């Protein structure tokens, strides 16, 4: 196991990049769980939008926690920056891949990402202290 860690030594020292990495990882896990629930007919397609927002909120929270923990100070700032960048990347992907328009409603999604990321960053700074 230690040999594998030495060979594939990837250490993200930048807190925001590490937070975004873990945020997108949690988003992919949540998307997989949602698709399995949708395939098993445990949820309906009409409810999918609410669960998708919930998955993104959890992903931004964990992204903020990771970035705050790595930063060790100013967790609200690092978490808020990570949350806002997470939403901006999702908006960019939806604009380019799905050809959606970017109206005021879509830009308003940055504010919840900012707030949830800041809360996660504050939690992360306090988790890192011993």
PDB file of C-alpha atoms in Angstrom:
ATOM      1  CA  UNK A   1       0.000   0.000   0.000  1.00  0.00           C
ATOM      2  CA  UNK A   2       2.828   2.396   0.828  1.00  0.00           C
ATOM      3  CA  UNK A   3       4.448   1.636  -2.519  1.00  0.00           C
ATOM      4  CA  UNK A   4       1.271   2.640  -4.342  1.00  0.00           C
ATOM      5  CA  UNK A   5       1.083   5.873  -2.351  1.00  0.00           C
ATOM      6  CA  UNK A   6       4.687   6.674  -3.229  1.00  0.00           C
ATOM      7  CA  UNK A   7       4.185   5.981  -6.922  1.00  0.00           C
ATOM      8  CA  UNK A   8       0.926   7.912  -7.252  1.00  0.00           C
ATOM      9  CA  UNK A   9       1.852  10.787  -4.970  1.00  0.00           C
ATOM     10  CA  UNK A  10      -0.673  13.472  -5.724  1.00  0.00           C
ATOM     11  CA  UNK A  11      -0.991  16.054  -3.003  1.00  0.00           C
ATOM     12  CA  UNK A  12      -3.121  19.066  -3.620  1.00  0.00           C
ATOM     13  CA  UNK A  13      -1.711  21.804  -1.449  1.00  0.00           C
ATOM     14  CA  UNK A  14      -4.126  24.479  -2.656  1.00  0.00           C
ATOM     15  CA  UNK A  15      -7.216  24.302  -0.375  1.00  0.00           C
ATOM     16  CA  UNK A  16      -9.665  25.498  -3.022  1.00  0.00           C
ATOM     17  CA  UNK A  17      -8.535  22.945  -5.603  1.00  0.00           C
ATOM     18  CA  UNK A  18      -8.656  20.144  -3.037  1.00  0.00           C
ATOM     19  CA  UNK A  19     -12.144  21.230  -1.969  1.00  0.00           C
ATOM     20  CA  UNK A  20     -13.369  21.314  -5.552  1.00  0.00           C
ATOM     21  CA  UNK A  21     -11.895  17.845  -6.153  1.00  0.00           C
ATOM     22  CA  UNK A  22     -13.688  16.354  -3.162  1.00  0.00           C
ATOM     23  CA  UNK A  23     -16.869  18.292  -3.959  1.00  0.00           C
ATOM     24  CA  UNK A  24     -17.049  16.839  -7.441  1.00  0.00           C
ATOM     25  CA  UNK A  25     -16.226  13.405  -6.048  1.00  0.00           C
ATOM     26  CA  UNK A  26     -19.211  13.636  -3.672  1.00  0.00           C
ATOM     27  CA  UNK A  27     -21.359  14.918  -6.540  1.00  0.00           C
ATOM     28  CA  UNK A  28     -20.455  11.868  -8.632  1.00  0.00           C
ATOM     29  CA  UNK A  29     -21.243   9.520  -5.747  1.00  0.00           C
ATOM     30  CA  UNK A  30     -24.576  11.272  -5.207  1.00  0.00           C
ATOM     31  CA  UNK A  31     -25.404  11.120  -8.918  1.00  0.00           C
ATOM     32  CA  UNK A  32     -24.655   7.397  -8.933  1.00  0.00           C
ATOM     33  CA  UNK A  33     -26.933   6.833  -5.935  1.00  0.00           C
ATOM     34  CA  UNK A  34     -29.699   8.921  -7.541  1.00  0.00           C
ATOM     35  CA  UNK A  35     -29.459   6.982 -10.787  1.00  0.00           C
ATOM     36  CA  UNK A  36     -29.628   3.679  -8.938  1.00  0.00           C
ATOM     37  CA  UNK A  37     -32.688   4.879  -7.013  1.00  0.00           C
ATOM     38  CA  UNK A  38     -34.256   6.095 -10.239  1.00  0.00           C
ATOM     39  CA  UNK A  39     -33.496   2.793 -11.979  1.00  0.00           C
ATOM     40  CA  UNK A  40     -34.989   0.828  -9.082  1.00  0.00           C
ATOM     41  CA  UNK A  41     -38.087   3.026  -9.251  1.00  0.00           C
ATOM     42  CA  UNK A  42     -37.684   4.131  -5.638  1.00  0.00           C
ATOM     43  CA  UNK A  43     -38.000   7.780  -6.674  1.00  0.00           C
ATOM     44  CA  UNK A  44     -39.887   9.379  -9.524  1.00  0.00           C
ATOM     45  CA  UNK A  45     -38.485  11.670 -12.175  1.00  0.00           C
ATOM     46  CA  UNK A  46     -40.604  14.543 -10.905  1.00  0.00           C
ATOM     47  CA  UNK A  47     -38.803  14.403  -7.539  1.00  0.00           C
ATOM     48  CA  UNK A  48     -35.372  14.179  -9.148  1.00  0.00           C
ATOM     49  CA  UNK A  49     -34.774  17.925  -9.264  1.00  0.00           C
ATOM     50  CA  UNK A  50     -35.187  18.307  -5.491  1.00  0.00           C
ATOM     51  CA  UNK A  51     -32.792  15.424  -4.817  1.00  0.00           C
ATOM     52  CA  UNK A  52     -30.302  16.833  -7.312  1.00  0.00           C
ATOM     53  CA  UNK A  53     -30.200  20.142  -5.440  1.00  0.00           C
ATOM     54  CA  UNK A  54     -29.724  18.196  -2.209  1.00  0.00           C
ATOM     55  CA  UNK A  55     -26.789  16.259  -3.694  1.00  0.00           C
ATOM     56  CA  UNK A  56     -25.173  19.506  -4.849  1.00  0.00           C
ATOM     57  CA  UNK A  57     -25.688  21.114  -1.432  1.00  0.00           C
ATOM     58  CA  UNK A  58     -24.013  18.161   0.301  1.00  0.00           C
ATOM     59  CA  UNK A  59     -21.172  18.236  -2.243  1.00  0.00           C
ATOM     60  CA  UNK A  60     -20.587  21.964  -1.665  1.00  0.00           C
ATOM     61  CA  UNK A  61     -20.690  21.429   2.109  1.00  0.00           C
ATOM     62  CA  UNK A  62     -18.031  18.713   1.927  1.00  0.00           C
ATOM     63  CA  UNK A  63     -15.987  20.817  -0.498  1.00  0.00           C
ATOM     64  CA  UNK A  64     -16.075  23.670   2.007  1.00  0.00           C
ATOM     65  CA  UNK A  65     -15.111  21.356   4.855  1.00  0.00           C
ATOM     66  CA  UNK A  66     -12.094  20.044   2.940  1.00  0.00           C
ATOM     67  CA  UNK A  67     -10.938  23.484   1.845  1.00  0.00           C
ATOM     68  CA  UNK A  68     -11.354  24.908   5.348  1.00  0.00           C
ATOM     69  CA  UNK A  69      -9.503  22.012   6.903  1.00  0.00           C
ATOM     70  CA  UNK A  70      -6.626  22.353   4.446  1.00  0.00           C
ATOM     71  CA  UNK A  71      -6.454  26.142   4.844  1.00  0.00           C
ATOM     72  CA  UNK A  72      -6.359  25.987   8.672  1.00  0.00           C
ATOM     73  CA  UNK A  73      -7.456  29.628   8.852  1.00  0.00           C
ATOM     74  CA  UNK A  74     -10.093  31.848   7.218  1.00  0.00           C
ATOM     75  CA  UNK A  75     -12.281  28.818   6.603  1.00  0.00           C
ATOM     76  CA  UNK A  76     -15.347  30.846   5.737  1.00  0.00           C
ATOM     77  CA  UNK A  77     -13.376  32.581   2.992  1.00  0.00           C
ATOM     78  CA  UNK A  78     -11.909  29.381   1.553  1.00  0.00           C
ATOM     79  CA  UNK A  79     -15.238  27.561   1.796  1.00  0.00           C
ATOM     80  CA  UNK A  80     -17.172  30.416   0.206  1.00  0.00           C
ATOM     81  CA  UNK A  81     -14.666  30.665  -2.620  1.00  0.00           C
ATOM     82  CA  UNK A  82     -14.838  26.918  -3.168  1.00  0.00           C
ATOM     83  CA  UNK A  83     -18.656  26.913  -3.145  1.00  0.00           C
ATOM     84  CA  UNK A  84     -18.883  29.809  -5.588  1.00  0.00           C
ATOM     85  CA  UNK A  85     -16.354  28.209  -7.941  1.00  0.00           C
ATOM     86  CA  UNK A  86     -18.234  24.884  -7.730  1.00  0.00           C
ATOM     87  CA  UNK A  87     -21.440  26.589  -8.883  1.00  0.00           C
ATOM     88  CA  UNK A  88     -19.623  28.571 -11.591  1.00  0.00           C
ATOM     89  CA  UNK A  89     -18.079  25.385 -12.988  1.00  0.00           C
ATOM     90  CA  UNK A  90     -21.495  23.689 -13.004  1.00  0.00           C
ATOM     91  CA  UNK A  91     -23.005  26.706 -14.781  1.00  0.00           C
ATOM     92  CA  UNK A  92     -20.223  26.646 -17.343  1.00  0.00           C
ATOM     93  CA  UNK A  93     -20.684  22.918 -17.959  1.00  0.00           C
ATOM     94  CA  UNK A  94     -24.450  23.281 -18.313  1.00  0.00           C
ATOM     95  CA  UNK A  95     -24.005  26.253 -20.657  1.00  0.00           C
ATOM     96  CA  UNK A  96     -21.493  24.483 -22.892  1.00  0.00           C
ATOM     97  CA  UNK A  97     -22.789  20.911 -22.819  1.00  0.00           C
ATOM     98  CA  UNK A  98     -26.533  21.362 -22.569  1.00  0.00           C
ATOM     99  CA  UNK A  99     -26.790  24.684 -24.413  1.00  0.00           C
ATOM    100  CA  UNK A 100     -28.821  26.307 -21.645  1.00  0.00           C
ATOM    101  CA  UNK A 101     -29.193  30.031 -21.282  1.00  0.00           C
ATOM    102  CA  UNK A 102     -27.606  31.857 -18.379  1.00  0.00           C
ATOM    103  CA  UNK A 103     -30.320  34.036 -16.926  1.00  0.00           C
ATOM    104  CA  UNK A 104     -30.654  35.781 -13.594  1.00  0.00           C
ATOM    105  CA  UNK A 105     -32.104  32.634 -12.011  1.00  0.00           C
ATOM    106  CA  UNK A 106     -29.020  30.591 -12.876  1.00  0.00           C
ATOM    107  CA  UNK A 107     -26.636  33.266 -11.586  1.00  0.00           C
ATOM    108  CA  UNK A 108     -28.618  33.367  -8.334  1.00  0.00           C
ATOM    109  CA  UNK A 109     -27.436  29.810  -7.600  1.00  0.00           C
ATOM    110  CA  UNK A 110     -24.028  31.238  -6.706  1.00  0.00           C
ATOM    111  CA  UNK A 111     -25.393  32.721  -3.465  1.00  0.00           C
ATOM    112  CA  UNK A 112     -26.481  29.393  -1.875  1.00  0.00           C
ATOM    113  CA  UNK A 113     -23.206  27.815  -2.995  1.00  0.00           C
ATOM    114  CA  UNK A 114     -21.343  30.711  -1.401  1.00  0.00           C
ATOM    115  CA  UNK A 115     -23.225  30.388   1.908  1.00  0.00           C
ATOM    116  CA  UNK A 116     -23.128  26.580   2.156  1.00  0.00           C
ATOM    117  CA  UNK A 117     -19.441  26.559   1.231  1.00  0.00           C
ATOM    118  CA  UNK A 118     -18.704  29.189   3.896  1.00  0.00           C
ATOM    119  CA  UNK A 119     -20.484  27.112   6.543  1.00  0.00           C
ATOM    120  CA  UNK A 120     -18.510  24.055   5.441  1.00  0.00           C
ATOM    121  CA  UNK A 121     -15.274  26.045   5.591  1.00  0.00           C
ATOM    122  CA  UNK A 122     -15.998  27.135   9.160  1.00  0.00           C
ATOM    123  CA  UNK A 123     -16.688  23.522  10.127  1.00  0.00           C
ATOM    124  CA  UNK A 124     -13.504  22.396   8.384  1.00  0.00           C
ATOM    125  CA  UNK A 125     -11.260  24.884  10.202  1.00  0.00           C
ATOM    126  CA  UNK A 126     -12.665  23.764  13.522  1.00  0.00           C
ATOM    127  CA  UNK A 127     -12.234  20.088  12.594  1.00  0.00           C
ATOM    128  CA  UNK A 128      -8.586  20.678  11.758  1.00  0.00           C
ATOM    129  CA  UNK A 129      -7.727  22.141  15.160  1.00  0.00           C
ATOM    130  CA  UNK A 130      -6.747  19.833  17.983  1.00  0.00           C
TER     131      UNK A 130
END
